[in-house]
Amino acid sequence: MIAFLNRYGHFSDDAREYVITRPDTPRPWINYLHNGSYVAIVSQTGGGFSFLTDAYYNRLTRWRWGVLPDRLPADEPGRYVYLKDEDTGSVWSATFMPVRRRPDFFECRHTPGLTTITSANEGIRTTIRYFVALDDAVEIWLVELKNQTRRRRMVSTYPYVEWCLGRAAMDRETYSGLLFNRVRKEGDLILATKALPRLLAVPENPMGIEERPTWYHGFVASSLPLKEFELDRLTFLGRGRWGDRPRGVERGPLSCLPEVIGRDACAVFRNRHRLAPGGRRTFAVVLGVTDRRRDAGRTAGKYVTVAKARREMRRVQSHWARALDGLLVRTPDPAMDVLTNVWFKHQALTCACVNRAVNYYHCGFSVSGFRDTCQDLLARIPEDAGSVRQGLCKLCYCQFRSGDVVHYRRPYTFEGDWTGHVDSLLWFALTLGELVKETGDWTILDEEAPYKDGGSGSLLDHAVRTFEYTFRENMGPRGIPLIRNGDWNDALNSAGDRGKGESFWMAPFLYHAVSNFMPILERRRPKSAAAYARRLSDLKRAFNRLAWDGEWFRRATTDDGRILGSRRRREGRIFLMPQAWAVLSGITTPDRERRALAAVRRHLYTEKGPVNVHPPYRKLDYEGIGILTSFPPNMKENGSVFLHAAAWLMAALCKRGQGDEAYQMYTQLSPIANSAQPDLYLAEPYVTAEILFGPGCPPPYRFGEGSQTWLTGSGAWLWIVATAWILGVRAEWDGLRIDPCIPRDWPGFRMTRPYRGNTYEIAVTNPCGVSKGVASLEVDGRRLKGSLIRPVRARGRTVRVKAVMGESP
């Protein structure tokens, strides 16, 4: 039985649900329900909001920025159902919020694609299942009432949402934005829109995508009749009241005014239900958005009956079951199994859809990150190479013919801004190379895609131009890449904004990106391959001559020549990133790899994992270094445990054969392990955070507190580290490598892995108690030399692999 119980909840037996058993979690514990464009964020108490693709411009329902004592926005409004006992006048809400009446029973079950909230008040049990339709911009609430008493009951229900209808800032910051609201009841629908022209003048887009920020039409429909309703929020709540005591529910009746113009708008409707002892009543609510007003009724009609809603729910459940059933592992660590098989996958899929746009820590941006998208795609390659190929083709429109890319882009138009980040463009080539490794399909390289400033080229052209631009425009006179306005660490944004500062992290990253792509260059562009081999040799010499500080590798130089990450500094003496990537890339000697990792252990390790810099900066130096020095000590990039960077350190440890150490770090960072202290960790136990606040962070923050969950590359990279480095099964150019680096006390593990059209059932045993090394390898009963499995040409087969760890023959 999988449980990992804490005082707020546990996992289900199959690990595919997280069961929250009380509503007052330390922070809102949320789920993302989405179909690739329509997104509904749902908390354990029904809080959250919905949007279509763009969380800033196309927000359908409202999210109120009212900060709670735990430093997060108030978990309201949301998607609520008020209930009223017509005999006693008692009022409660089915999801605890917003009335906040303590239920007799409460349970919220988050699972990929579905959130189910069940509560019981005064003998009435209510279950609401929230999910997003697969094919339309629609969310469905399937609501069931049950009378658990021995007497007849008369209960009224009031499903309720508040409209945002477009640009989030207009709704949040200006009352005048409400003047454009147009909400009306038409037949069996409530329709809502904003009477505004386009906010952005967007030219015709080569991607064939049009941005229409506010011309959408929201709608609400139900399997119940919409005879008694309210469209004006103030009228429903009452003057001086909030969602916990709505006048329309407590005193009634609803006004049934058929149209509301220029007001703060909502959608709520009332129905009465006579329930016999043990009796049930089920109804559906459909909330969605459509481009054209006349399509709202047709779209709602596809889901509005209870039977249709149930049928769509089964489709959604089947879809997510298939999405999770690709690569599966069974290890001696049930927590690793839970996260690898279900929740890190769900997190990576959500990031691929939402990017870093909006969660309970960010109010919602109108941009998505280029390198973020590439890294989200990396985690999808083994299970969904087709969507990765499509994603890379779309990203090409963010690249200029020069080879550089826009760092941020708008979700609809792929328009964006050039920011000077020097690493973003290289992630494209790295992801493309991994895709070809995985699939063995070299025709991917020939697919044509447009450039942002006109013309088109093959994906291979797009990738090669990232290298050409980097070596032409982003290299300093000493042969080290420039840092400009930031590399992977955005917070070093001032170190090189005058074009002189260097990045000692970019050097091994560039070395790795080009080296990883060399087999493609050697096969397709041999003259270029020879030239890049010389450049890599020069880069390696420059890095080892200039970056080594005697005990570890330096981080950067600034425009004025200061060295960051040097033992000569009182603050920012050692950074994690250059040490990890020096090992991962192979740019330095084994002795320096060993010494760099030893320095990381001495200076950066904590009981919660490695901090990313030590000592943290306490003196503000925004102009010389960047916003990193503006963060409080031991928070964010200034000395927290940054899980994204820590994942790369784990991969480096595996490359060095340090299986016990890598696994110990994995367990330190695991949200399951950290949620054993839920009132310290605070964040969701089922998805990873971006950071853990470091030792010495300023009160009321605490060492080990999790922050920035869900929309972080940490989930994707922890999944990659678990499957490809700790368990050690990864695609290479010539086949599938079996190269585990596990704790010595593990007896073995199993993995089901899709690879080039076949399913590989891999069983690894460890009779000698080693961390690394494969003594023997069998494929379908045939013994192989080494640890590489050549691809099987036939497709649709189950290939059985047995690997015995030990000293390599």
Short mmCIF file of N, CA, C and O in Angstrom, two decimals, residues 367-426:
data_model
loop_
_atom_site.label_atom_id
_atom_site.label_comp_id
_atom_site.label_asym_id
_atom_site.label_seq_id
_atom_site.Cartn_x
_atom_site.Cartn_y
_atom_site.Cartn_z
N VAL A 367 3.87 35.71 -21.36
CA VAL A 367 5.01 35.22 -22.12
C VAL A 367 5.39 33.82 -21.66
O VAL A 367 5.07 33.41 -20.55
N SER A 368 6.08 33.10 -22.56
CA SER A 368 6.63 31.79 -22.24
C SER A 368 8.10 31.79 -22.60
O SER A 368 8.52 32.46 -23.54
N GLY A 369 8.88 31.03 -21.86
CA GLY A 369 10.32 31.04 -22.06
C GLY A 369 10.78 30.05 -23.11
O GLY A 369 10.30 28.92 -23.17
N PHE A 370 11.73 30.47 -23.96
CA PHE A 370 12.26 29.61 -25.02
C PHE A 370 13.00 28.43 -24.42
O PHE A 370 12.72 27.27 -24.74
N ARG A 371 13.97 28.71 -23.55
CA ARG A 371 14.74 27.59 -22.99
C ARG A 371 13.89 26.75 -22.06
O ARG A 371 14.11 25.54 -21.93
N ASP A 372 12.89 27.36 -21.38
CA ASP A 372 12.00 26.59 -20.52
C ASP A 372 11.25 25.55 -21.34
O ASP A 372 11.13 24.38 -20.95
N THR A 373 10.73 25.98 -22.49
CA THR A 373 9.99 25.06 -23.35
C THR A 373 10.89 23.92 -23.84
O THR A 373 10.48 22.75 -23.86
N CYS A 374 12.11 24.25 -24.24
CA CYS A 374 13.03 23.21 -24.70
C CYS A 374 13.25 22.16 -23.61
O CYS A 374 13.24 20.95 -23.89
N GLN A 375 13.44 22.60 -22.38
CA GLN A 375 13.71 21.65 -21.30
C GLN A 375 12.47 20.85 -20.93
O GLN A 375 12.56 19.66 -20.57
N ASP A 376 11.29 21.47 -21.02
CA ASP A 376 10.06 20.71 -20.81
C ASP A 376 9.92 19.62 -21.87
O ASP A 376 9.49 18.50 -21.59
N LEU A 377 10.29 19.95 -23.12
CA LEU A 377 10.22 18.98 -24.20
C LEU A 377 11.21 17.83 -24.00
O LEU A 377 10.92 16.68 -24.36
N LEU A 378 12.37 18.13 -23.44
CA LEU A 378 13.37 17.09 -23.19
C LEU A 378 12.78 15.93 -22.39
O LEU A 378 13.05 14.75 -22.68
N ALA A 379 11.98 16.24 -21.40
CA ALA A 379 11.42 15.19 -20.55
C ALA A 379 10.33 14.40 -21.25
O ALA A 379 9.97 13.31 -20.81
N ARG A 380 9.79 14.93 -22.36
CA ARG A 380 8.72 14.24 -23.07
C ARG A 380 9.25 13.33 -24.18
O ARG A 380 8.49 12.55 -24.76
N ILE A 381 10.54 13.42 -24.50
CA ILE A 381 11.07 12.70 -25.67
C ILE A 381 10.86 11.19 -25.59
O ILE A 381 10.39 10.58 -26.55
N PRO A 382 11.16 10.50 -24.48
CA PRO A 382 11.00 9.04 -24.48
C PRO A 382 9.56 8.57 -24.67
O PRO A 382 9.35 7.46 -25.17
N GLU A 383 8.58 9.40 -24.31
CA GLU A 383 7.20 8.93 -24.34
C GLU A 383 6.35 9.58 -25.42
O GLU A 383 5.30 9.04 -25.78
N ASP A 384 6.76 10.72 -25.93
CA ASP A 384 5.93 11.44 -26.89
C ASP A 384 6.80 12.23 -27.85
O ASP A 384 6.74 13.46 -27.91
N ALA A 385 7.61 11.51 -28.62
CA ALA A 385 8.55 12.18 -29.53
C ALA A 385 7.83 13.00 -30.59
O ALA A 385 8.35 14.04 -31.04
N GLY A 386 6.63 12.60 -30.98
CA GLY A 386 5.89 13.33 -31.99
C GLY A 386 5.55 14.74 -31.57
O GLY A 386 5.71 15.70 -32.34
N SER A 387 5.08 14.89 -30.34
CA SER A 387 4.74 16.24 -29.86
C SER A 387 6.00 17.08 -29.65
O SER A 387 5.97 18.30 -29.81
N VAL A 388 7.12 16.45 -29.32
CA VAL A 388 8.38 17.19 -29.19
C VAL A 388 8.81 17.73 -30.54
O VAL A 388 9.24 18.89 -30.66
N ARG A 389 8.67 16.91 -31.57
CA ARG A 389 8.99 17.36 -32.93
C ARG A 389 8.13 18.58 -33.31
O ARG A 389 8.64 19.57 -33.84
N GLN A 390 6.84 18.51 -33.05
CA GLN A 390 5.96 19.63 -33.34
C GLN A 390 6.35 20.86 -32.53
O GLN A 390 6.35 21.98 -33.05
N GLY A 391 6.69 20.65 -31.26
CA GLY A 391 7.07 21.77 -30.41
C GLY A 391 8.32 22.47 -30.90
O GLY A 391 8.42 23.70 -30.88
N LEU A 392 9.30 21.70 -31.36
CA LEU A 392 10.53 22.30 -31.88
C LEU A 392 10.26 23.09 -33.16
O LEU A 392 10.83 24.16 -33.38
N CYS A 393 9.38 22.58 -34.01
CA CYS A 393 9.04 23.31 -35.23
C CYS A 393 8.38 24.65 -34.90
O CYS A 393 8.66 25.67 -35.55
N LYS A 394 7.53 24.67 -33.91
CA LYS A 394 6.91 25.94 -33.51
C LYS A 394 7.94 26.91 -32.94
O LYS A 394 7.89 28.11 -33.20
N LEU A 395 8.88 26.37 -32.17
CA LEU A 395 9.89 27.25 -31.57
C LEU A 395 10.78 27.92 -32.62
O LEU A 395 11.36 28.97 -32.36
N CYS A 396 10.87 27.33 -33.80
CA CYS A 396 11.71 27.92 -34.84
C CYS A 396 11.29 29.34 -35.18
O CYS A 396 12.12 30.16 -35.57
N TYR A 397 10.00 29.61 -35.04
CA TYR A 397 9.53 30.96 -35.35
C TYR A 397 10.06 31.99 -34.35
O TYR A 397 9.97 33.19 -34.58
N CYS A 398 10.63 31.54 -33.26
CA CYS A 398 11.24 32.45 -32.28
C CYS A 398 12.71 32.73 -32.60
O CYS A 398 13.36 33.46 -31.85
N GLN A 399 13.21 32.16 -33.68
CA GLN A 399 14.63 32.32 -34.00
C GLN A 399 14.81 33.25 -35.19
O GLN A 399 14.11 33.14 -36.19
N PHE A 400 15.79 34.14 -35.07
CA PHE A 400 16.17 35.01 -36.17
C PHE A 400 17.10 34.26 -37.13
O PHE A 400 17.73 33.27 -36.76
N ARG A 401 17.21 34.79 -38.35
CA ARG A 401 18.12 34.17 -39.30
C ARG A 401 19.56 34.20 -38.80
O ARG A 401 20.38 33.36 -39.17
N SER A 402 19.87 35.18 -37.94
CA SER A 402 21.23 35.25 -37.39
C SER A 402 21.56 34.06 -36.51
O SER A 402 22.73 33.74 -36.30
N GLY A 403 20.53 33.40 -35.97
CA GLY A 403 20.73 32.26 -35.08
C GLY A 403 20.25 32.51 -33.67
O GLY A 403 19.96 31.57 -32.93
N ASP A 404 20.17 33.77 -33.25
CA ASP A 404 19.70 34.08 -31.90
C ASP A 404 18.19 33.91 -31.82
O ASP A 404 17.50 33.80 -32.85
N VAL A 405 17.68 33.92 -30.61
CA VAL A 405 16.26 33.67 -30.38
C VAL A 405 15.69 34.72 -29.45
O VAL A 405 16.42 35.43 -28.75
N VAL A 406 14.35 34.82 -29.44
CA VAL A 406 13.69 35.63 -28.43
C VAL A 406 13.59 34.78 -27.16
O VAL A 406 13.21 33.61 -27.22
N HIS A 407 13.96 35.38 -26.06
CA HIS A 407 13.99 34.63 -24.80
C HIS A 407 12.58 34.35 -24.31
O HIS A 407 12.29 33.26 -23.79
N TYR A 408 11.68 35.33 -24.43
CA TYR A 408 10.28 35.18 -24.05
C TYR A 408 9.41 35.37 -25.28
O TYR A 408 9.69 36.19 -26.14
N ARG A 409 8.30 34.65 -25.34
CA ARG A 409 7.37 34.78 -26.45
C ARG A 409 5.94 34.76 -25.92
O ARG A 409 5.67 34.25 -24.82
N ARG A 410 5.02 35.32 -26.71
CA ARG A 410 3.61 35.27 -26.35
C ARG A 410 3.03 33.95 -26.82
O ARG A 410 3.34 33.48 -27.92
N PRO A 411 2.15 33.35 -26.02
CA PRO A 411 1.69 32.00 -26.34
C PRO A 411 0.95 31.89 -27.66
O PRO A 411 1.02 30.87 -28.33
N TYR A 412 0.20 32.94 -28.06
CA TYR A 412 -0.57 32.84 -29.29
C TYR A 412 0.28 33.10 -30.53
O TYR A 412 0.31 32.32 -31.47
N THR A 413 0.96 34.22 -30.55
CA THR A 413 1.60 34.66 -31.78
C THR A 413 3.05 34.27 -31.91
O THR A 413 3.64 34.40 -32.98
N PHE A 414 3.65 33.81 -30.81
CA PHE A 414 5.08 33.54 -30.76
C PHE A 414 5.89 34.81 -31.00
O PHE A 414 7.07 34.75 -31.27
N GLU A 415 5.24 35.97 -30.92
CA GLU A 415 5.99 37.22 -30.89
C GLU A 415 6.70 37.30 -29.55
O GLU A 415 6.23 36.75 -28.56
N GLY A 416 7.82 38.01 -29.49
CA GLY A 416 8.53 38.09 -28.23
C GLY A 416 9.62 39.13 -28.25
O GLY A 416 9.76 39.90 -29.20
N ASP A 417 10.41 39.12 -27.20
CA ASP A 417 11.43 40.14 -27.00
C ASP A 417 12.81 39.50 -26.94
O ASP A 417 12.99 38.44 -26.34
N TRP A 418 13.76 40.17 -27.54
CA TRP A 418 15.15 39.77 -27.43
C TRP A 418 15.71 40.35 -26.14
O TRP A 418 15.58 41.53 -25.87
N THR A 419 16.30 39.51 -25.30
CA THR A 419 16.76 39.96 -23.98
C THR A 419 18.26 39.86 -23.78
O THR A 419 18.78 40.37 -22.80
N GLY A 420 18.95 39.19 -24.67
CA GLY A 420 20.39 39.05 -24.51
C GLY A 420 20.82 37.86 -23.69
O GLY A 420 22.01 37.75 -23.35
N HIS A 421 19.92 36.96 -23.35
CA HIS A 421 20.32 35.74 -22.64
C HIS A 421 21.14 34.86 -23.59
O HIS A 421 20.72 34.57 -24.71
N VAL A 422 22.28 34.41 -23.12
CA VAL A 422 23.23 33.78 -24.03
C VAL A 422 23.06 32.27 -24.16
O VAL A 422 23.61 31.66 -25.08
N ASP A 423 22.32 31.66 -23.27
CA ASP A 423 22.18 30.20 -23.31
C ASP A 423 20.93 29.72 -24.02
O ASP A 423 20.86 28.59 -24.48
N SER A 424 19.90 30.57 -24.11
CA SER A 424 18.58 30.11 -24.56
C SER A 424 18.64 29.40 -25.90
O SER A 424 18.06 28.33 -26.10
N LEU A 425 19.33 29.99 -26.87
CA LEU A 425 19.35 29.43 -28.21
C LEU A 425 19.94 28.02 -28.26
O LEU A 425 19.51 27.17 -29.06
N LEU A 426 20.91 27.73 -27.39
CA LEU A 426 21.60 26.44 -27.45
C LEU A 426 20.71 25.28 -26.99
O LEU A 426 20.95 24.12 -27.36
#
